[in-house]
Coordinates of C-alpha atoms and ligand atoms in Angstrom, one line a residue:
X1341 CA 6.2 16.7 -9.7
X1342 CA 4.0 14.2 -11.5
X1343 CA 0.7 14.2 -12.7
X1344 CA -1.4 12.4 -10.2
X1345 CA -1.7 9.2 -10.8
X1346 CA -3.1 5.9 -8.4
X1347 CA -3.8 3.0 -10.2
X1348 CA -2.7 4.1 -13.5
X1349 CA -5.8 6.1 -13.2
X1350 CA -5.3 9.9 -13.4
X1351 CA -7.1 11.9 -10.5
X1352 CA -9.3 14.2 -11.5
X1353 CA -11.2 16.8 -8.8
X1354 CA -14.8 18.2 -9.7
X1355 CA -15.6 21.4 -8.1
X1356 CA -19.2 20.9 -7.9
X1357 CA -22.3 18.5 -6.9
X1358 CA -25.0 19.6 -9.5
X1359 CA -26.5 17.9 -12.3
X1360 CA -23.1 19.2 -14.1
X1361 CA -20.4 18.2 -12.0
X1362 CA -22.5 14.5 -11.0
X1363 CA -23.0 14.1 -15.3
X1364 CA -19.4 15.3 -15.9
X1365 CA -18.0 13.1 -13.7
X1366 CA -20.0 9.7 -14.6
X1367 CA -18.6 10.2 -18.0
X1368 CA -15.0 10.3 -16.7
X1369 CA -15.2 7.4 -14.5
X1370 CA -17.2 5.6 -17.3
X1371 CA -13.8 6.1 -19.8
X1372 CA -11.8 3.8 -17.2
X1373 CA -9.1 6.1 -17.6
X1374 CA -9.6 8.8 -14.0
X1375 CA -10.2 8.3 -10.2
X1376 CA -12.8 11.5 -9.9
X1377 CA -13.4 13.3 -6.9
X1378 CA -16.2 15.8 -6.2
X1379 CA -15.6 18.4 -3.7
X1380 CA -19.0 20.5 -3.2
X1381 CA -19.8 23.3 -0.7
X1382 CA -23.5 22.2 -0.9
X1383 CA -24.8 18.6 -2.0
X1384 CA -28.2 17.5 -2.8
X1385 CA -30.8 17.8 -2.4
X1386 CA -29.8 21.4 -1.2
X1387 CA -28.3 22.1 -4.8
X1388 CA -29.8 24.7 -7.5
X1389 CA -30.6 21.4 -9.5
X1390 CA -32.8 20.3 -7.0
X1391 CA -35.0 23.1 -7.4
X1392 CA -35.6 22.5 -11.1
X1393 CA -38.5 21.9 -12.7
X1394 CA -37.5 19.9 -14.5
X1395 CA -37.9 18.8 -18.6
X1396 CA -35.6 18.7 -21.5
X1397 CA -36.5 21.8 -23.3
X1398 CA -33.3 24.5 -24.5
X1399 CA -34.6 27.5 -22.6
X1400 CA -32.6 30.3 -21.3
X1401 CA -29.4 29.5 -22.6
X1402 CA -26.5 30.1 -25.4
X1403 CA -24.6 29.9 -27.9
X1404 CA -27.9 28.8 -29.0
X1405 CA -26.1 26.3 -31.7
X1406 CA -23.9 24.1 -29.4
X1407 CA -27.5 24.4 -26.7
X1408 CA -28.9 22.7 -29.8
X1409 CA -26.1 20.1 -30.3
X1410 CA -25.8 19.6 -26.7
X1411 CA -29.5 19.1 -25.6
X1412 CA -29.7 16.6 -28.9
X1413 CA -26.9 14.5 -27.7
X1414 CA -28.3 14.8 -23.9
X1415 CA -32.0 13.2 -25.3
X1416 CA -30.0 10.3 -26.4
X1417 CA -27.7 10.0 -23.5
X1418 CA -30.9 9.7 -21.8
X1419 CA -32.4 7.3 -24.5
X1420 CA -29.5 4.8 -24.4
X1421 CA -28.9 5.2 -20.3
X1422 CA -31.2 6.5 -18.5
X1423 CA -34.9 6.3 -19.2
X1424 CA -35.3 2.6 -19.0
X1425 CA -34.2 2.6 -15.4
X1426 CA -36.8 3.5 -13.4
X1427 CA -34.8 4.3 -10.1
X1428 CA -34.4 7.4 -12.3
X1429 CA -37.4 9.0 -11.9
X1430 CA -37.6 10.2 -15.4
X1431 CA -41.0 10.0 -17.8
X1432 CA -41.0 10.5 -21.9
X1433 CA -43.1 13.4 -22.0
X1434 CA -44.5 15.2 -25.2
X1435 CA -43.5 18.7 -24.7
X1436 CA -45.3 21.7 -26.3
X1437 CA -44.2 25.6 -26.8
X1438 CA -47.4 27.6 -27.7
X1439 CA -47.5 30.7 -29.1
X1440 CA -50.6 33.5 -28.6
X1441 CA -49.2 34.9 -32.1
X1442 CA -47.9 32.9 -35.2
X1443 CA -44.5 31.9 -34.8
X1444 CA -42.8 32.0 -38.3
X1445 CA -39.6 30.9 -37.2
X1446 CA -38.3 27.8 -35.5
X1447 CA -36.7 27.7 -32.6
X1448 CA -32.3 27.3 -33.3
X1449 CA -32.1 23.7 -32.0
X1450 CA -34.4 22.6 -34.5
X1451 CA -31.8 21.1 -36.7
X1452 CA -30.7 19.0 -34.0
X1453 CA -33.7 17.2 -32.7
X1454 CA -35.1 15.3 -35.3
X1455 CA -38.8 14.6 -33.6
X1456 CA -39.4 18.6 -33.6
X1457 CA -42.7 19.2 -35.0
X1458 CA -45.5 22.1 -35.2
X1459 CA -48.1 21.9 -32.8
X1460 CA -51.2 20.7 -34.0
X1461 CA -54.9 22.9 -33.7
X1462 CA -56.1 20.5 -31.2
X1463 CA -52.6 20.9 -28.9
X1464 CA -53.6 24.1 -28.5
X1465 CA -55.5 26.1 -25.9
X1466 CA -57.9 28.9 -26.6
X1467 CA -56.3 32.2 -27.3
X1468 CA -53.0 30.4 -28.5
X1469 CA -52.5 30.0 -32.5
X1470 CA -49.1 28.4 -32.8
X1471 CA -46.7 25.9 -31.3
X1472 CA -43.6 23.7 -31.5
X1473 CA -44.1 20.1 -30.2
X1474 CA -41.5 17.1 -29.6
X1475 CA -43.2 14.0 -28.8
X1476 CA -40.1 12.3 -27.4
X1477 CA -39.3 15.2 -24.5
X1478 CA -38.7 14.0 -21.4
X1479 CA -39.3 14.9 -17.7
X1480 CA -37.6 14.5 -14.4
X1481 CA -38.5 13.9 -10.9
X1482 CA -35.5 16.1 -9.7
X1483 CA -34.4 15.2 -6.3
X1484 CA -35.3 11.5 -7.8
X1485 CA -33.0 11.8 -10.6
X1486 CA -30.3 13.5 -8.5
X1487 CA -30.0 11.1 -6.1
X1488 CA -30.2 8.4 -9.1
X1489 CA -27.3 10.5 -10.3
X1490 CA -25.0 10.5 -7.1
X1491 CA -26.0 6.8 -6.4
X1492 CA -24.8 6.3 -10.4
X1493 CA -21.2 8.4 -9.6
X1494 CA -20.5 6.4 -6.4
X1495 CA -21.4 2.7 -7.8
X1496 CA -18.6 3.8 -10.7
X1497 CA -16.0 4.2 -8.0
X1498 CA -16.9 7.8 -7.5
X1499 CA -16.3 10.0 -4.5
X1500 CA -18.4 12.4 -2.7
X1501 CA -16.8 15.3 0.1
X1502 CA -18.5 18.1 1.2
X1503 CA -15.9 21.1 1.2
X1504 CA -16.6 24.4 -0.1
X1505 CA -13.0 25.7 -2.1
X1506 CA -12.5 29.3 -1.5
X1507 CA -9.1 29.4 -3.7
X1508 CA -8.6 27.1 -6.8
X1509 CA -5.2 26.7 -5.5
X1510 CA -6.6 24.6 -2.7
X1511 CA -7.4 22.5 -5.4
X1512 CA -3.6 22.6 -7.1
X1513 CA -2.0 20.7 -3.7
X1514 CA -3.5 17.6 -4.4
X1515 CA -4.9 17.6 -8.3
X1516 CA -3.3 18.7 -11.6
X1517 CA -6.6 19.0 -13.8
X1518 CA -9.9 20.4 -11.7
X1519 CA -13.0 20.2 -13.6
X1520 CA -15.4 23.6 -12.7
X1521 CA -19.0 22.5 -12.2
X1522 CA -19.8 25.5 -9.3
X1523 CA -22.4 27.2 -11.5
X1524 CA -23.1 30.2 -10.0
X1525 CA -20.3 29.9 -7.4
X1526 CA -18.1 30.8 -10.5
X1527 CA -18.8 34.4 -10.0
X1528 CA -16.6 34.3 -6.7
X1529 CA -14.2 31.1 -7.0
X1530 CA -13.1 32.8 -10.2
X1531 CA -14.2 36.2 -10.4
X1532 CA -16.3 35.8 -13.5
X1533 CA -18.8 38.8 -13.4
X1534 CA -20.4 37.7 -16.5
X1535 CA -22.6 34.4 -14.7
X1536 CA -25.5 36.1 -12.4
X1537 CA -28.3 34.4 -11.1
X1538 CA -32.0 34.3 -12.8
X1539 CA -34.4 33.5 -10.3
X1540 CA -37.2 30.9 -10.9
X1541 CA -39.8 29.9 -8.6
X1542 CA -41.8 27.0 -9.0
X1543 CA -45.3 25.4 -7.3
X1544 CA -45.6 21.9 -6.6
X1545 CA -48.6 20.2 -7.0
X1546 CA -50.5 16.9 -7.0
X1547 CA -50.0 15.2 -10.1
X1548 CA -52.9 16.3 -13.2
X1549 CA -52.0 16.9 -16.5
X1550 CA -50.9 14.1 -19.2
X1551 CA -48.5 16.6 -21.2
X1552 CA -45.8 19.2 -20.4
X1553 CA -46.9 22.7 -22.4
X1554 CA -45.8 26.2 -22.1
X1555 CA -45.9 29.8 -23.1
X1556 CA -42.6 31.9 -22.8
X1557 CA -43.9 34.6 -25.2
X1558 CA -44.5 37.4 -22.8
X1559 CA -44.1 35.8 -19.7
X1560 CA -43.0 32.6 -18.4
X1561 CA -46.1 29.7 -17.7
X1562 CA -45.5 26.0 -17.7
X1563 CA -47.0 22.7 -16.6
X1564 CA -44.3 19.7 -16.0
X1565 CA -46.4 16.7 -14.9
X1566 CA -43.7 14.4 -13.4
X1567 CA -44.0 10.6 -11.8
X1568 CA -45.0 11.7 -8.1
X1569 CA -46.0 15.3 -8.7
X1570 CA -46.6 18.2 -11.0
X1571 CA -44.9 21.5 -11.4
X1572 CA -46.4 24.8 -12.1
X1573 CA -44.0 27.6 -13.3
X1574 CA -42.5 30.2 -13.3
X1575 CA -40.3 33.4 -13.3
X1576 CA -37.2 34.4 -14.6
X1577 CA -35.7 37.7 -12.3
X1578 CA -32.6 38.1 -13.7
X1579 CA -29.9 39.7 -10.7
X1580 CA -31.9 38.5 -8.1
X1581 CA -30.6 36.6 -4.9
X1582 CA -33.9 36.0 -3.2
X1583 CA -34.0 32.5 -2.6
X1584 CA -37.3 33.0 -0.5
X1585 CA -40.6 31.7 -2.6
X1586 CA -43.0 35.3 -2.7
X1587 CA -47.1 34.7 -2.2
X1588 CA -46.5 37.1 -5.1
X1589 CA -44.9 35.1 -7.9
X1590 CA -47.4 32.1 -6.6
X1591 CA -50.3 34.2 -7.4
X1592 CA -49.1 35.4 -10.0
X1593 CA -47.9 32.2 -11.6
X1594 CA -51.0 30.7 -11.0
X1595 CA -52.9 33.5 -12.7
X1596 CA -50.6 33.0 -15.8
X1597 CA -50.9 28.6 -15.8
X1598 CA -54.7 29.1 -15.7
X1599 CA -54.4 30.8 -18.9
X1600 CA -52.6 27.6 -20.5
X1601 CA -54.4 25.4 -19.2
X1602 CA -57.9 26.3 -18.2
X1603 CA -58.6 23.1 -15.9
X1604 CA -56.2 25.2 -13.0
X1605 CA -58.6 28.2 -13.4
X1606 CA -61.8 25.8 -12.2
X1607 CA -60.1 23.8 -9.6
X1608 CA -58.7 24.7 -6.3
X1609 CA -55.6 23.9 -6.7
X1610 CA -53.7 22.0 -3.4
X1611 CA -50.2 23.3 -3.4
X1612 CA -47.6 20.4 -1.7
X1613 CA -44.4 22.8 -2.3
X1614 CA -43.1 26.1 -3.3
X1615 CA -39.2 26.3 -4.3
X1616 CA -36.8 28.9 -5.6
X1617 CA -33.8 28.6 -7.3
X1618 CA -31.3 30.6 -8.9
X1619 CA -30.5 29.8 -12.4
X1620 CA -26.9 30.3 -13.4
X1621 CA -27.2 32.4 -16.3
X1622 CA -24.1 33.9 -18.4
X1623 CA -24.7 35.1 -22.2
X1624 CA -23.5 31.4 -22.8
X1625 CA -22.2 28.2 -21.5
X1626 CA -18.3 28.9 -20.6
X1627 CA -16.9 25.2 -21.4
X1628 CA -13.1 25.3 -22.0
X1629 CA -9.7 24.8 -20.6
X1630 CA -8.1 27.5 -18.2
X1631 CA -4.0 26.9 -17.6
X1632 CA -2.9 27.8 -14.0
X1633 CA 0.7 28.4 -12.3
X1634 CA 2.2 28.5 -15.3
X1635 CA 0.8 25.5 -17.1
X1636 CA 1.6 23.0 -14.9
X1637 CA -2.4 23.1 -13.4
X1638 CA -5.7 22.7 -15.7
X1639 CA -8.7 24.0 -14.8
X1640 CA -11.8 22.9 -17.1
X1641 CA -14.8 25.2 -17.1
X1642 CA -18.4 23.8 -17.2
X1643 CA -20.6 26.6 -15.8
X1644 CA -23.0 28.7 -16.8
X1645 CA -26.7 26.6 -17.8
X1646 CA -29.0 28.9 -17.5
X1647 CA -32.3 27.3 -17.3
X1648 CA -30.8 23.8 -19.4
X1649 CA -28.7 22.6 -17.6
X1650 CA -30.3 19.3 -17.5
X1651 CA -31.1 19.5 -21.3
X1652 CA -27.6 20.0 -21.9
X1653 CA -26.0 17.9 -19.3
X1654 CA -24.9 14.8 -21.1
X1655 CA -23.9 16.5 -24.0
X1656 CA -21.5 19.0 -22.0
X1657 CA -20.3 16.3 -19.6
X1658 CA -19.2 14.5 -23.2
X1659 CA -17.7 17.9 -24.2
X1660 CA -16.0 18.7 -21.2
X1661 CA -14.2 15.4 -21.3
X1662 CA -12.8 15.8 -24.8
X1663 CA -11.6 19.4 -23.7
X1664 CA -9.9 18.4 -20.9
X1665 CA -8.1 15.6 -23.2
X1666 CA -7.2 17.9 -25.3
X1667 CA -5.9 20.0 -22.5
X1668 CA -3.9 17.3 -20.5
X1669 CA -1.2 16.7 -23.1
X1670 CA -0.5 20.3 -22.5
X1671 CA 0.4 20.1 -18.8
X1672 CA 4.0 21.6 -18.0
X1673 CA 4.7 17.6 -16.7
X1674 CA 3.1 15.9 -20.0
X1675 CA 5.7 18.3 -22.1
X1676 CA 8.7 17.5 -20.0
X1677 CA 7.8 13.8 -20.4
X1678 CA 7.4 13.9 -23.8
X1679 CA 11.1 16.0 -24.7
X1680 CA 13.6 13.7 -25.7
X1681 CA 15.9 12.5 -22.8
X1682 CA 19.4 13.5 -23.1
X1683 CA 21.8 11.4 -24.6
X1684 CA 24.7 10.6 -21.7
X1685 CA 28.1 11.6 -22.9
X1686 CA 30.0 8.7 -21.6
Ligands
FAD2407 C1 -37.0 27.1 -11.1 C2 -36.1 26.4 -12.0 C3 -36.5 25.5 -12.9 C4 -35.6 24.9 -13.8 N1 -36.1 23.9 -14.7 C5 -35.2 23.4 -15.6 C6 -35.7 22.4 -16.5 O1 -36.9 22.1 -16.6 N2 -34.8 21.9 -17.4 C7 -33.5 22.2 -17.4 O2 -32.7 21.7 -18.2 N3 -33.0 23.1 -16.5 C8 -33.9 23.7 -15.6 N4 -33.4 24.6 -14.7 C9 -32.0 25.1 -14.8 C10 -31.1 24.1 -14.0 O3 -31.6 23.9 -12.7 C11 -29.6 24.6 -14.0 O4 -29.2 25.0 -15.3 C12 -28.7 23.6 -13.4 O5 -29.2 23.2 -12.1 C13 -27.3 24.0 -13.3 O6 -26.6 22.9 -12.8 P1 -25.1 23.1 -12.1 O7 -24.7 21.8 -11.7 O8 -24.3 24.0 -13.0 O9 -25.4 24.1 -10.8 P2 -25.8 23.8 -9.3 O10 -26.9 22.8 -9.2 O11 -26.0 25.1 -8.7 O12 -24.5 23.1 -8.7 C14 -23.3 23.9 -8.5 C15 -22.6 23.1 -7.4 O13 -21.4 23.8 -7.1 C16 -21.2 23.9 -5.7 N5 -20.3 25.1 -5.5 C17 -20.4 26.3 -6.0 N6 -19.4 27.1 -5.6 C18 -18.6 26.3 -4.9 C19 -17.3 26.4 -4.2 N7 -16.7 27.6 -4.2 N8 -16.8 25.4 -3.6 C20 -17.4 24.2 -3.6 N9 -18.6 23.9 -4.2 C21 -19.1 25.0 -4.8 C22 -22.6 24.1 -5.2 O14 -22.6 23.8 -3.8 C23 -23.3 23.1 -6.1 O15 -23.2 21.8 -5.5 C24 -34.2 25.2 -13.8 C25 -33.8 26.2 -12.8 C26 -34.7 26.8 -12.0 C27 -34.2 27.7 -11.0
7C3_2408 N1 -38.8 25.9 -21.3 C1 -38.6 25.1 -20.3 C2 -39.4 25.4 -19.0 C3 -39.0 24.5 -17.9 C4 -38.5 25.2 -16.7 C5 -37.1 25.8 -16.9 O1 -36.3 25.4 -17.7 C6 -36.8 27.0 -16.1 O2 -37.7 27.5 -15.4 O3 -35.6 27.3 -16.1

């Protein structure tokens, strides 16, 4: 057995066509070092990501230091390689968090993201007393920036199939070290009860409004305006598989956006779209190496988002690499490799 290996490249399978799995693997191929493969059972734009909102804001997701570190690293990912192309449909966007009761505290990731500020008076609505503010946010035309992100993985040499694994070991025939970007399809691919979905629906209307604010105090309401359109939001039903958009939650998110931004109370408002997706949620990001078949296969979780995984993404994807480097070196083929050849008697 060797470790896989064409090119002088090793191969590398990713389980996974989200905005995970597409981030982790630009990183690889950008290294030099790996031939990457993705396998996916679904591929955009019919992926979870594609139904995001979506803005870089930590929200609905732990440990809540490393979401900090993460999402920091992911604004500048963006910074240095991304926003300044604008085949990626992504916008800097001031973002703002307001607050209908004084907020002592910051939020965790404050440490990490040097632009966090307080709102100021006139950033805030009527009714609303507090807020956090980061003038540098950014925002994303999702299915624009996904497909920026697949055309991004397959100009580096990246390859795309669309097969859905029902055993990891399908995996083990052809690749040592598999890289787990499956989200919520962790709960059956490896039986991890702890990731259930969160499900968010979101409206999608004609563009309006020149910032991206919202209240998650008692329940969910945001405005995301984007490049082509803008997104109203949103809920957060934890356990729940309906991936059908309700006239309830559009009423009732509609009801709550008016509140934040009064100009949606006056207007008729023309809906273009309503989506649902369902938010992988665990009580935090699982990103480590897993050993299988008795160390001689690696398996690299990356699951687990919650409602971040694009605030997170870069950062992970640069995490996830220097875990599974870490891990290679302890493959069952690495340690024979390495053990001193014996000497020949003659
Ligand atoms: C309404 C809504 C709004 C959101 N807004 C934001 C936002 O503004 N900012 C933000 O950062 N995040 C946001 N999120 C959260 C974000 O969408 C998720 O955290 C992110 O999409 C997770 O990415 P992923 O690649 O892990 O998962 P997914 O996009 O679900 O990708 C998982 C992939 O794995 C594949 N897969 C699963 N199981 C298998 C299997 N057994 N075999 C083969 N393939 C498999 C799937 O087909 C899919 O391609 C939002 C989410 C929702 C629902
Ligand atoms: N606090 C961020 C709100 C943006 C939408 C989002 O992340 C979500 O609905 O999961």
């Amino acid at each position: 057995m060797s470790l896989n290996k064409v090119n002088s490249k090793t191969d590398i399978l990713i389980i996974g066509c989200g905005c995970i799995g597409l981030s982790t693997g630009i990183v690889l191929l950008k290294t030099g070092k790996y031939n990457v493969q993705i396998w996916s059972r679904d591929l955009p734009p019919n992926t979870t990501s594609n139904k995001a909102a979506a803005l870089w804001y930590p929200f609905l997701c732990n440990p809540p230091d490393l979401v900090g570190k993460w999402s920091a690293e992911t604004m500048q990912y963006f910074k240095d390689h991304i926003i300044g192309d604008p085949k990626s449909g992504t916008l800097i966007k001031k973002v703002n968090e307001i607050f209908r009761r004084e907020h002592k505290e910051d939020p965790e990731w404050r440490p990490y993201v040097q632009s966090f500020r307080r709102a100021r008076k006139d950033e805030l609505p009527e009714g609303y007393v507090d807020g956090f503010a980061v003038d540098d946010g950014f925002v994303m035309d999702t299915d624009m920036y996904m497909d920026y992100l697949v055309q991004t993985f397959k100009s580096l040499g990246g390859s795309i199939e669309q097969r859905e694994v029902e055993d990891i070991r399908e995996a083990f025939v052809h690749y040592d070290t598999v890289i787990n970007c499956t989200g919520l399809g962790s709960r059956e691919l490896f039986k991890d009860k702890l990731i259930y979905p969160s499900r968010g629906q979101i409206i999608v209307i004609k563009n309006s409004s020149e910032r991206s604010i919202m209240d998650e105090e008692d329940h969910i309401a945001y405005v995301i305006p984007r490049i082509s359109n803008t997104v109203l939001g949103g809920t957060n039903q934890e356990h729940d598989y309906n991936t059908e958009p309700t006239k309830q939650d559009t009423e009732e998110i509609l009801k709550r956006v008016a509140m934040i931004s009064p100009r949606f109370a006056k207007n008729r408002i023309e809906i273009q779209d309503v989506k649902v997706g369902l938010r992988p949620s665990r009580h935090e990001i699982r990103l480590e190496n897993e050993f299988f078949e008795g160390g001689s296969k690696l398996v690299v979780h990356n699951y687990g988002h919650g409602g971040s995984g694009f605030t997170v993404s870069w950062g992970c994807a640069l995490e996830a690499l220097r875990v599974m480097e870490a891990g290679i070196p302890n493959l069952l083929f690495y340690k024979k490799q390495q053990q001193p050849k014996p000497q020949s008697k003659l």
